[in-house]
Short mmCIF file of C-alpha atoms in Angstrom, two decimals:
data_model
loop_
_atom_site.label_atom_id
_atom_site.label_comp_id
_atom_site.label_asym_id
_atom_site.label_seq_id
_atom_site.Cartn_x
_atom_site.Cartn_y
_atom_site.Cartn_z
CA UNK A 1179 -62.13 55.13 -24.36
CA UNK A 1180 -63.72 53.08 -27.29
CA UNK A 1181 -62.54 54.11 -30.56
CA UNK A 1182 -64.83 54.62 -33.64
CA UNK A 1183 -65.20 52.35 -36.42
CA UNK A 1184 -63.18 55.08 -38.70
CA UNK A 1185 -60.57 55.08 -36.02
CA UNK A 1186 -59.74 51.64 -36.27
CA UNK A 1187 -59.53 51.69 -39.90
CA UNK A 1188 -57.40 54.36 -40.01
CA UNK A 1189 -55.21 52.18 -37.72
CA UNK A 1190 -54.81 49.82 -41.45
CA UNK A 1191 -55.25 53.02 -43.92
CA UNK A 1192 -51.54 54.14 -41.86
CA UNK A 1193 -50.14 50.62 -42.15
CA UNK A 1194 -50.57 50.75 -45.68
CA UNK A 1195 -49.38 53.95 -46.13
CA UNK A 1196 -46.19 53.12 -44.44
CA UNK A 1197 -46.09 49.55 -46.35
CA UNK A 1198 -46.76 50.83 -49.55
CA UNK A 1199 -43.35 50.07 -51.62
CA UNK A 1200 -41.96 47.67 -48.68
CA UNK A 1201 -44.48 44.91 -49.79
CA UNK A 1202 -46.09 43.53 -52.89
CA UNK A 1203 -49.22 44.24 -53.92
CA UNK A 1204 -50.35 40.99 -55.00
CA UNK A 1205 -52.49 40.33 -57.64
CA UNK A 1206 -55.96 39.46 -57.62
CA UNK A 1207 -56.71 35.81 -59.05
CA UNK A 1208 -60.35 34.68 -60.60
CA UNK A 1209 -61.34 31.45 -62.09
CA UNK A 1210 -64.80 30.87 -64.18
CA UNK A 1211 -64.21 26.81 -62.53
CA UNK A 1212 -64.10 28.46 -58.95
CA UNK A 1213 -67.08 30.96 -59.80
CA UNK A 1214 -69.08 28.02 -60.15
CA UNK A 1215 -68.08 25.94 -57.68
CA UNK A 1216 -69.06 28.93 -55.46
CA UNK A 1217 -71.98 29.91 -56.80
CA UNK A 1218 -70.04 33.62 -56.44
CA UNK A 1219 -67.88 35.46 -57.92
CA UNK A 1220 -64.69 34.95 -56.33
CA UNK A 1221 -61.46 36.89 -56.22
CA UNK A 1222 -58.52 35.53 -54.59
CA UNK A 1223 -55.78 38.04 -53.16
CA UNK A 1224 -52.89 35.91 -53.82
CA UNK A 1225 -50.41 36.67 -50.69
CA UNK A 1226 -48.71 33.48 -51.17
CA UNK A 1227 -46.84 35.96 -54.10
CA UNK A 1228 -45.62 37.95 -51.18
CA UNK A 1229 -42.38 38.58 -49.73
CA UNK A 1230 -41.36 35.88 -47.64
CA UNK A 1231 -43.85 33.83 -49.33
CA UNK A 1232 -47.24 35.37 -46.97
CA UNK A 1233 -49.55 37.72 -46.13
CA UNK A 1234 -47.88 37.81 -42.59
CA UNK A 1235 -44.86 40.05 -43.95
CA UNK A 1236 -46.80 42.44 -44.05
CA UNK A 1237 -47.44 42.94 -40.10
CA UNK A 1238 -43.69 41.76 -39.53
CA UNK A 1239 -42.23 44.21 -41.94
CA UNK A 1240 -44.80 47.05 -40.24
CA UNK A 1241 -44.20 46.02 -36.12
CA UNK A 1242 -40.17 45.59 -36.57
CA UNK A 1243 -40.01 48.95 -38.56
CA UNK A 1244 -41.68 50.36 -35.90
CA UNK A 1245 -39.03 49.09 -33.24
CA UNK A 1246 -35.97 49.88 -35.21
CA UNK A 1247 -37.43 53.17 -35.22
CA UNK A 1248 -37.51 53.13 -31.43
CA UNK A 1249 -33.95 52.50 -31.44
CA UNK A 1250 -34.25 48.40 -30.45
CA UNK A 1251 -31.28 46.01 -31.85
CA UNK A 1252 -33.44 43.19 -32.00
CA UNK A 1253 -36.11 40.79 -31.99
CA UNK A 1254 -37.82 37.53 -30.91
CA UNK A 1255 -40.61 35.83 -32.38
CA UNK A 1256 -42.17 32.84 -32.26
CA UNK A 1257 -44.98 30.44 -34.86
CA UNK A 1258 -45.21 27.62 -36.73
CA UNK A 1259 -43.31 28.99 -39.52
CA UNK A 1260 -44.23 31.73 -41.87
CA UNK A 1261 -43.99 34.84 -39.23
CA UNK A 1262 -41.05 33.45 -38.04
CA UNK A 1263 -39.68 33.92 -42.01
CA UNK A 1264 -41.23 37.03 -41.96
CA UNK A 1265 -40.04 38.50 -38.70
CA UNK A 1266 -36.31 37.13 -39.86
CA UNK A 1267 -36.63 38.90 -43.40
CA UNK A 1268 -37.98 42.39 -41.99
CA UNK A 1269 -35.39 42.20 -38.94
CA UNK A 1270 -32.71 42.02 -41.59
CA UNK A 1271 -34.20 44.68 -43.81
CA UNK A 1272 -33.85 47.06 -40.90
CA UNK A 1273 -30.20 45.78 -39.52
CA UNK A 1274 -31.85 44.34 -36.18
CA UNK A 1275 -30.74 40.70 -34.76
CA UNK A 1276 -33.29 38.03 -34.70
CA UNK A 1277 -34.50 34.80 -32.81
CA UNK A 1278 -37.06 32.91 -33.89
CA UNK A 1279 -38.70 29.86 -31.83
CA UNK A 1280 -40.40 27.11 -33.83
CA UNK A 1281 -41.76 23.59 -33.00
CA UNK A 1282 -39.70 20.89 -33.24
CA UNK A 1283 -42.38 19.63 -36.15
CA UNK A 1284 -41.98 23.07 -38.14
CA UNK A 1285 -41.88 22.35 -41.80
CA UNK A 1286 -38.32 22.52 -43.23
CA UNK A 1287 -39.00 24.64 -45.62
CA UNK A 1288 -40.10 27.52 -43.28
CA UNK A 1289 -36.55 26.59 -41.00
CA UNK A 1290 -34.92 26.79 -43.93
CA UNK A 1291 -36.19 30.12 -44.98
CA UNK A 1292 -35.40 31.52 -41.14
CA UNK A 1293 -32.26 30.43 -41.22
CA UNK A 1294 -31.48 31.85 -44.94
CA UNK A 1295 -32.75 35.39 -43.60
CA UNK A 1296 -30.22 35.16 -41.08
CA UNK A 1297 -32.00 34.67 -37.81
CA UNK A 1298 -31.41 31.97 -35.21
CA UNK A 1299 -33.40 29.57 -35.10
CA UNK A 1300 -34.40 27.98 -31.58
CA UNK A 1301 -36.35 24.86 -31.22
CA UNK A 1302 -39.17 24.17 -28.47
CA UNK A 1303 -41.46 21.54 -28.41
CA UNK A 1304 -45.16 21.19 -30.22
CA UNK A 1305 -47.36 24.07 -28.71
CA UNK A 1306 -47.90 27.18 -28.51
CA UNK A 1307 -47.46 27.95 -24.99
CA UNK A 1308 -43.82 25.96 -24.80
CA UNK A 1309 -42.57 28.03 -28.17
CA UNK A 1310 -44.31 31.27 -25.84
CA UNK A 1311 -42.39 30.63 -22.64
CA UNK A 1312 -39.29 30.04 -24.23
CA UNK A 1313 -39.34 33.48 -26.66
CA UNK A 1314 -40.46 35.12 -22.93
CA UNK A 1315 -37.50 33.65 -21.64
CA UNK A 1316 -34.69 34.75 -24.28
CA UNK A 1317 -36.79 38.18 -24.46
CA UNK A 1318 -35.83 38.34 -20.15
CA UNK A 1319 -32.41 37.41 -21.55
CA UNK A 1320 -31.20 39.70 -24.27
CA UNK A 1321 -34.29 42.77 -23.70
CA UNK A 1322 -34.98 41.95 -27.37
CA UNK A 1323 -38.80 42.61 -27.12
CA UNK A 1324 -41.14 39.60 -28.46
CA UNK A 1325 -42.94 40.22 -31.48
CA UNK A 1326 -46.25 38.19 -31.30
CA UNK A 1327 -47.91 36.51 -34.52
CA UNK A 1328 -51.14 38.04 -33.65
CA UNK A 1329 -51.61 39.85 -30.39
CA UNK A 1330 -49.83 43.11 -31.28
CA UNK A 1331 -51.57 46.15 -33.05
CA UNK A 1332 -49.04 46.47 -35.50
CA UNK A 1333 -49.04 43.30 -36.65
CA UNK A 1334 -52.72 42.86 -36.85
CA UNK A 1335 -52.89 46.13 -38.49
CA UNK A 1336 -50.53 45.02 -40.85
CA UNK A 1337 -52.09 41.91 -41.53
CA UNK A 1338 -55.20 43.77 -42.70
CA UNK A 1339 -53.66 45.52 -45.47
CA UNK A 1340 -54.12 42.43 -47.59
CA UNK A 1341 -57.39 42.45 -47.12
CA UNK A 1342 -57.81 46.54 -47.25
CA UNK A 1343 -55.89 45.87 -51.13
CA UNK A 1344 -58.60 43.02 -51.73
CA UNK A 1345 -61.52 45.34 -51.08
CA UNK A 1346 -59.74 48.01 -53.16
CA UNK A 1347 -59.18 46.10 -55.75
CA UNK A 1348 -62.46 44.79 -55.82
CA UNK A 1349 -64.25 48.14 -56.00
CA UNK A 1350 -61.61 49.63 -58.57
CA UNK A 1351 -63.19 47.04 -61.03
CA UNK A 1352 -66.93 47.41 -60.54
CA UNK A 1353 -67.42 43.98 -58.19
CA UNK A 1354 -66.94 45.18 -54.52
CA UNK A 1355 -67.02 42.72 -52.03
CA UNK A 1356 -69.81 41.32 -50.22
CA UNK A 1357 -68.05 39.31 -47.98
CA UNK A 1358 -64.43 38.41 -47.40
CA UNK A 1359 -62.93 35.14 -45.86
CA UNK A 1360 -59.86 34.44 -43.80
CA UNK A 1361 -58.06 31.70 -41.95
CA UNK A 1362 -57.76 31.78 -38.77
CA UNK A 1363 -54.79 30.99 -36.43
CA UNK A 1364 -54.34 33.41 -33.52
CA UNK A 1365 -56.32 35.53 -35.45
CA UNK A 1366 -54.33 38.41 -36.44
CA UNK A 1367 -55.13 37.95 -39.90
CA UNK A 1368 -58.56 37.78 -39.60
CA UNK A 1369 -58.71 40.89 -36.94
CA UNK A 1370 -57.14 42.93 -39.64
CA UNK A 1371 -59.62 41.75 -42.09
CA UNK A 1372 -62.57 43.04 -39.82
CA UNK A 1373 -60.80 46.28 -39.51
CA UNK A 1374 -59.98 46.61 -42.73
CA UNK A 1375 -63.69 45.93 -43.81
CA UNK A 1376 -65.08 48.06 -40.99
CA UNK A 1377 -67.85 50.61 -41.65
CA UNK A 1378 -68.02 48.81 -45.17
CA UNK A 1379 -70.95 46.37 -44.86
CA UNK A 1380 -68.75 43.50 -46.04
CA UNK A 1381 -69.64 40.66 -44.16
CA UNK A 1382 -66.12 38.66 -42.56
CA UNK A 1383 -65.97 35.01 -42.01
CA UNK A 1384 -62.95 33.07 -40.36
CA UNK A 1385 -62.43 29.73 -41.44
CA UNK A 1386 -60.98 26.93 -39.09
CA UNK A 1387 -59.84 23.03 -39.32
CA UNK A 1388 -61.64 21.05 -37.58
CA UNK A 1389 -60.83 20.26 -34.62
CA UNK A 1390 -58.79 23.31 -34.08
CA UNK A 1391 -61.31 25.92 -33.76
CA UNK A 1392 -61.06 27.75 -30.64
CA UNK A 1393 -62.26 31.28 -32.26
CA UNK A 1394 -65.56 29.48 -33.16
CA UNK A 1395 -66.05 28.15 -29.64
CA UNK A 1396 -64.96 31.06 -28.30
CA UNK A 1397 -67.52 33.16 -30.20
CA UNK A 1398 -70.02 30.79 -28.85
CA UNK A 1399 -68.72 31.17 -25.21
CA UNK A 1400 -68.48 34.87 -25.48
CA UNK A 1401 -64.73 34.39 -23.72
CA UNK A 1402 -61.37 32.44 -25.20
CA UNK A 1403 -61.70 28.97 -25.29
CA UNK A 1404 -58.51 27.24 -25.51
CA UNK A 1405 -58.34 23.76 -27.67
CA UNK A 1406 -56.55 21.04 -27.86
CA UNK A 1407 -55.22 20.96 -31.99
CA UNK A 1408 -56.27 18.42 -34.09
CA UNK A 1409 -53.99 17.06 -36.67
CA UNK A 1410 -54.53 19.03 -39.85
CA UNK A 1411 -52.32 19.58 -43.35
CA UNK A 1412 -53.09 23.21 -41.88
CA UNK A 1413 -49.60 23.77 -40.14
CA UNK A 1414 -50.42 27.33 -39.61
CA UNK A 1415 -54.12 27.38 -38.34
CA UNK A 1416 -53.50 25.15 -35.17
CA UNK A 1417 -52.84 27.89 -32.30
CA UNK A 1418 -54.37 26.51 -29.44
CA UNK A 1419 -56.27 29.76 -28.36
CA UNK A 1420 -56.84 32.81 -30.25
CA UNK A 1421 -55.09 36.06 -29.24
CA UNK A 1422 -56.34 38.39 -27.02
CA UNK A 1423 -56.36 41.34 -28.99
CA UNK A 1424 -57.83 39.34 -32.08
CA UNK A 1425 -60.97 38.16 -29.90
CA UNK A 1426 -61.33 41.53 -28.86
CA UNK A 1427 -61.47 42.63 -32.32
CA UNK A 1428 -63.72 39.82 -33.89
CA UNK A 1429 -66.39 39.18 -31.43
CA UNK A 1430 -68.68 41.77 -32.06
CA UNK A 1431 -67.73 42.34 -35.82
CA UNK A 1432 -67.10 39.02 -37.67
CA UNK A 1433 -69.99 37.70 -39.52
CA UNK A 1434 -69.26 34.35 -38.69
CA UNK A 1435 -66.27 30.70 -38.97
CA UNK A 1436 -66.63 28.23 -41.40
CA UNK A 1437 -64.81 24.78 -40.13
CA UNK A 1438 -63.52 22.68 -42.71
CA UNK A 1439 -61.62 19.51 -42.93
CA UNK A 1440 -58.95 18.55 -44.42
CA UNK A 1441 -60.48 16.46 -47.54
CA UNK A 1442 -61.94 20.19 -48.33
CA UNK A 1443 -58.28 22.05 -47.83
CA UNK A 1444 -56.80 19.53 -50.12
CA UNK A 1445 -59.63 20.03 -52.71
CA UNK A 1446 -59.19 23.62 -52.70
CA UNK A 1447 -55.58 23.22 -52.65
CA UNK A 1448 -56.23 21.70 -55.88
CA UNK A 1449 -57.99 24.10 -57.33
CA UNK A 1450 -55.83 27.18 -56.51
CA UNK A 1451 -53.32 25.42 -58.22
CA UNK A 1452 -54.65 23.45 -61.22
CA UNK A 1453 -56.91 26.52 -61.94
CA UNK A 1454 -55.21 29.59 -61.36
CA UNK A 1455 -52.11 28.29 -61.91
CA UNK A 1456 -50.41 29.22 -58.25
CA UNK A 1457 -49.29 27.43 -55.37
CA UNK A 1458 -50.48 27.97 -51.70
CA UNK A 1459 -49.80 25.95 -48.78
CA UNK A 1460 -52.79 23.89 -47.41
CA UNK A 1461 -53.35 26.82 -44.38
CA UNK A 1462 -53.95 29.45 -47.13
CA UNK A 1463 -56.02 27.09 -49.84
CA UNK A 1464 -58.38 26.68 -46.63
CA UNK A 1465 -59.91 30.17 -47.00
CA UNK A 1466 -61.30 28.93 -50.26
CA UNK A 1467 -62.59 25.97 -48.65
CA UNK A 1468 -64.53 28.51 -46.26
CA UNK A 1469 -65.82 30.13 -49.27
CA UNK A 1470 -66.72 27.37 -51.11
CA UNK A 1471 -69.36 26.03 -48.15
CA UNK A 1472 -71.12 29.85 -47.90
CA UNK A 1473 -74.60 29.52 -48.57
CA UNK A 1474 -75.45 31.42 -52.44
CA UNK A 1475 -77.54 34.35 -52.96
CA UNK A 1476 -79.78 32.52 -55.27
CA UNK A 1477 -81.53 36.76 -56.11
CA UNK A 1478 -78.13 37.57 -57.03
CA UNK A 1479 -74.17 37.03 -57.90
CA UNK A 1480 -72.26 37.79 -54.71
CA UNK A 1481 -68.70 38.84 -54.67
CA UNK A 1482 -66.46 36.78 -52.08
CA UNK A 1483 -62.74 37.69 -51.65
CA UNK A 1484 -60.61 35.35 -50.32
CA UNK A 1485 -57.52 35.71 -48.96
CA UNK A 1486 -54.56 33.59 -49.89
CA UNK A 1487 -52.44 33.69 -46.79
CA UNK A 1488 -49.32 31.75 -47.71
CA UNK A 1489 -47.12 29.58 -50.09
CA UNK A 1490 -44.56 27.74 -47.80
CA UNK A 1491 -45.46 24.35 -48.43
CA UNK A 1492 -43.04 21.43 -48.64
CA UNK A 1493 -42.51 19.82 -51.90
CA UNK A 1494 -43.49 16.16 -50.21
CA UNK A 1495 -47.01 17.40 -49.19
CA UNK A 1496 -47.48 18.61 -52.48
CA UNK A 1497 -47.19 15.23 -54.13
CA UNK A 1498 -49.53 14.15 -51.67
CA UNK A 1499 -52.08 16.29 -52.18
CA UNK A 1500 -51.88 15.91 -55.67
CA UNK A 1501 -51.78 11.99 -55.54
CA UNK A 1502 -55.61 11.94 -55.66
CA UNK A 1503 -55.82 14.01 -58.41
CA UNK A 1504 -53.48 12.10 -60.39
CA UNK A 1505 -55.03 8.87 -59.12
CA UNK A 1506 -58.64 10.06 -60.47
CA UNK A 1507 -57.07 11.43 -63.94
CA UNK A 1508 -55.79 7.73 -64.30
CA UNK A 1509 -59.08 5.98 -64.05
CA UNK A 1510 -60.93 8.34 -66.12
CA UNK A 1511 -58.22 7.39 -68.68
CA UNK A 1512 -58.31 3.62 -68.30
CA UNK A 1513 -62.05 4.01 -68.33
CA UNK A 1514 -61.72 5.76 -71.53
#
């Protein structure tokens, strides 16, 4: 039976409920340098505050409360990173065992952070599908069910909450949101923003690498197109094929994807933190970079909200990306 927009809203209005003094409601960020760079007013929902240092917390916390509840003693995830720290963190909040399965590239700071929250970390490979088979496999192993980065309600519906607080917020102080941009990995994140938003008239834009952009070309092909990743400083938006239940969600309702490069993530990188003063990892700076290649409403100001997704960024990259800032601050001072 197809559910009503006000259905699946309510699906994030109950996760937020339920989340409401589990998570933090992050501030919302604004810079006059950003504003103008846009051509919009911009307000940035910083997640990389959160607990666990992302937005995807919030669907962990939400889909393993929902299992303790069921009486399950543990759980198995697998992702690049941050919902494997977030699965780990809400597993021990609610006394359940975990097992996490990241690449054998994962950032340390993300094993680190597993490891810290007391799961067990298991290694497999580079993709998606070899980290899949082997959570499958320990899930056949232990009964632990698998708790997906982004095809399960719960966490998508989790997920959205961010963006539900964004549009909130935004209304609360007399700017409501026009449109709203995500990154997109599987797509959980992005799904929740487009239910969060539904019914609303705010328009929802995904934002992609390039070169790892299978929810554009699968918007284009009306069906999943799977994609081979390109390298990108984007750890966390190179899923080879966007979930199920995400595409599902998004095809008929998102606005549009925005692909960017990785010169533009490191800009916006930049920004976030020379600007407002924060620091988010290169896969949550790119929903700025999104933002910042919308077209203006030259008849008006439009309000954009932009989700920050994350903050687990190794110290290393950080230099990296700030090399060229440093680099240009040095000529201007030589030239002076």
């Amino acid at each position: 039976m197809t559910r009503t927009v006000g259905q699946v809203r309510a699906d994030v209005e109950e996760a937020s409920r339920w989340l409401a003094g589990r998570v933090v409601r992050t501030p919302v960020l604004r810079s006059p340098v950003i504003d103008e760079l846009a051509g919009a007013r911009v307000l940035l929902k910083a997640e990389n505050l959160q607990n666990g240092g992302s937005y995807k917390m919030r669907g962990a916390l939400r889909a393993v409360g929902r299992l303790a509840m069921a009486g399950h003693t543990g759980v198995i995830a697998q992702s690049t990173g941050n919902h494997a720290v977030a699965v780990a963190l809400a597993a021990r909040q609610h006394g359940l065992a975990a097992t996490v399965v990241l690449p054998v590239d994962a950032a340390s700071t993300k094993v680190d952070r597993a490891r810290a929250a007391g799961a067990r970390v298991v290694f497999a490979g580079t993709s998606v599908e070899e980290r899949v088979a082997v959570a499958n496999g320990l899930s056949d192993e232990s009964g632990h069910p698998v708790v997906d980065a982004y095809d399960h309600p719960d966490v998508i519906a989790g997920q959205g909450t961010a963006s539900l607080e964004l549009i909130e917020d935004a209304e609360r102080a007399g700017t409501p949101l026009d449109a709203l941009v995500v990154p997109v990995g599987g797509g959980g994140g992005v799904a929740g923003a487009c239910l969060a938003a539904a019914g609303s008239g705010i328009e929802v834009y995904g934002v992609e690498p390039v070169g790892c952009d299978s929810l554009a070309r699968s918007l284009a092909a009306g069906v999943r197109v799977p994609v081979t990743p390109a390298p990108t400083i984007a750890d966390g938006l190179r899923p080879s094929c966007v979930g199920e239940l995400p595409f599902a969600i998004v095809r008929d309702t998102l606005r549009g994807v925005v692909r960017v490069d990785d010169d533009e993530i490191a800009a916006a990188f930049r920004l976030i933190l020379t600007e407002l003063k924060v620091l988010a990892e290169p896969s949550g700076a790119a929903g700025l970079a999104g933002a910042l290649r919308l077209t203006p409403d030259r008849d008006r100001q439009r309000t954009v909200g932009v989700v920050l997704t994350g903050g687990n960024v190794e110290e290393a990259l950080v230099a990296r990306l700030m090399a060229p800032r440093s680099a240009d601050l040095a000529e201007e001072g030589a030239a002076a």
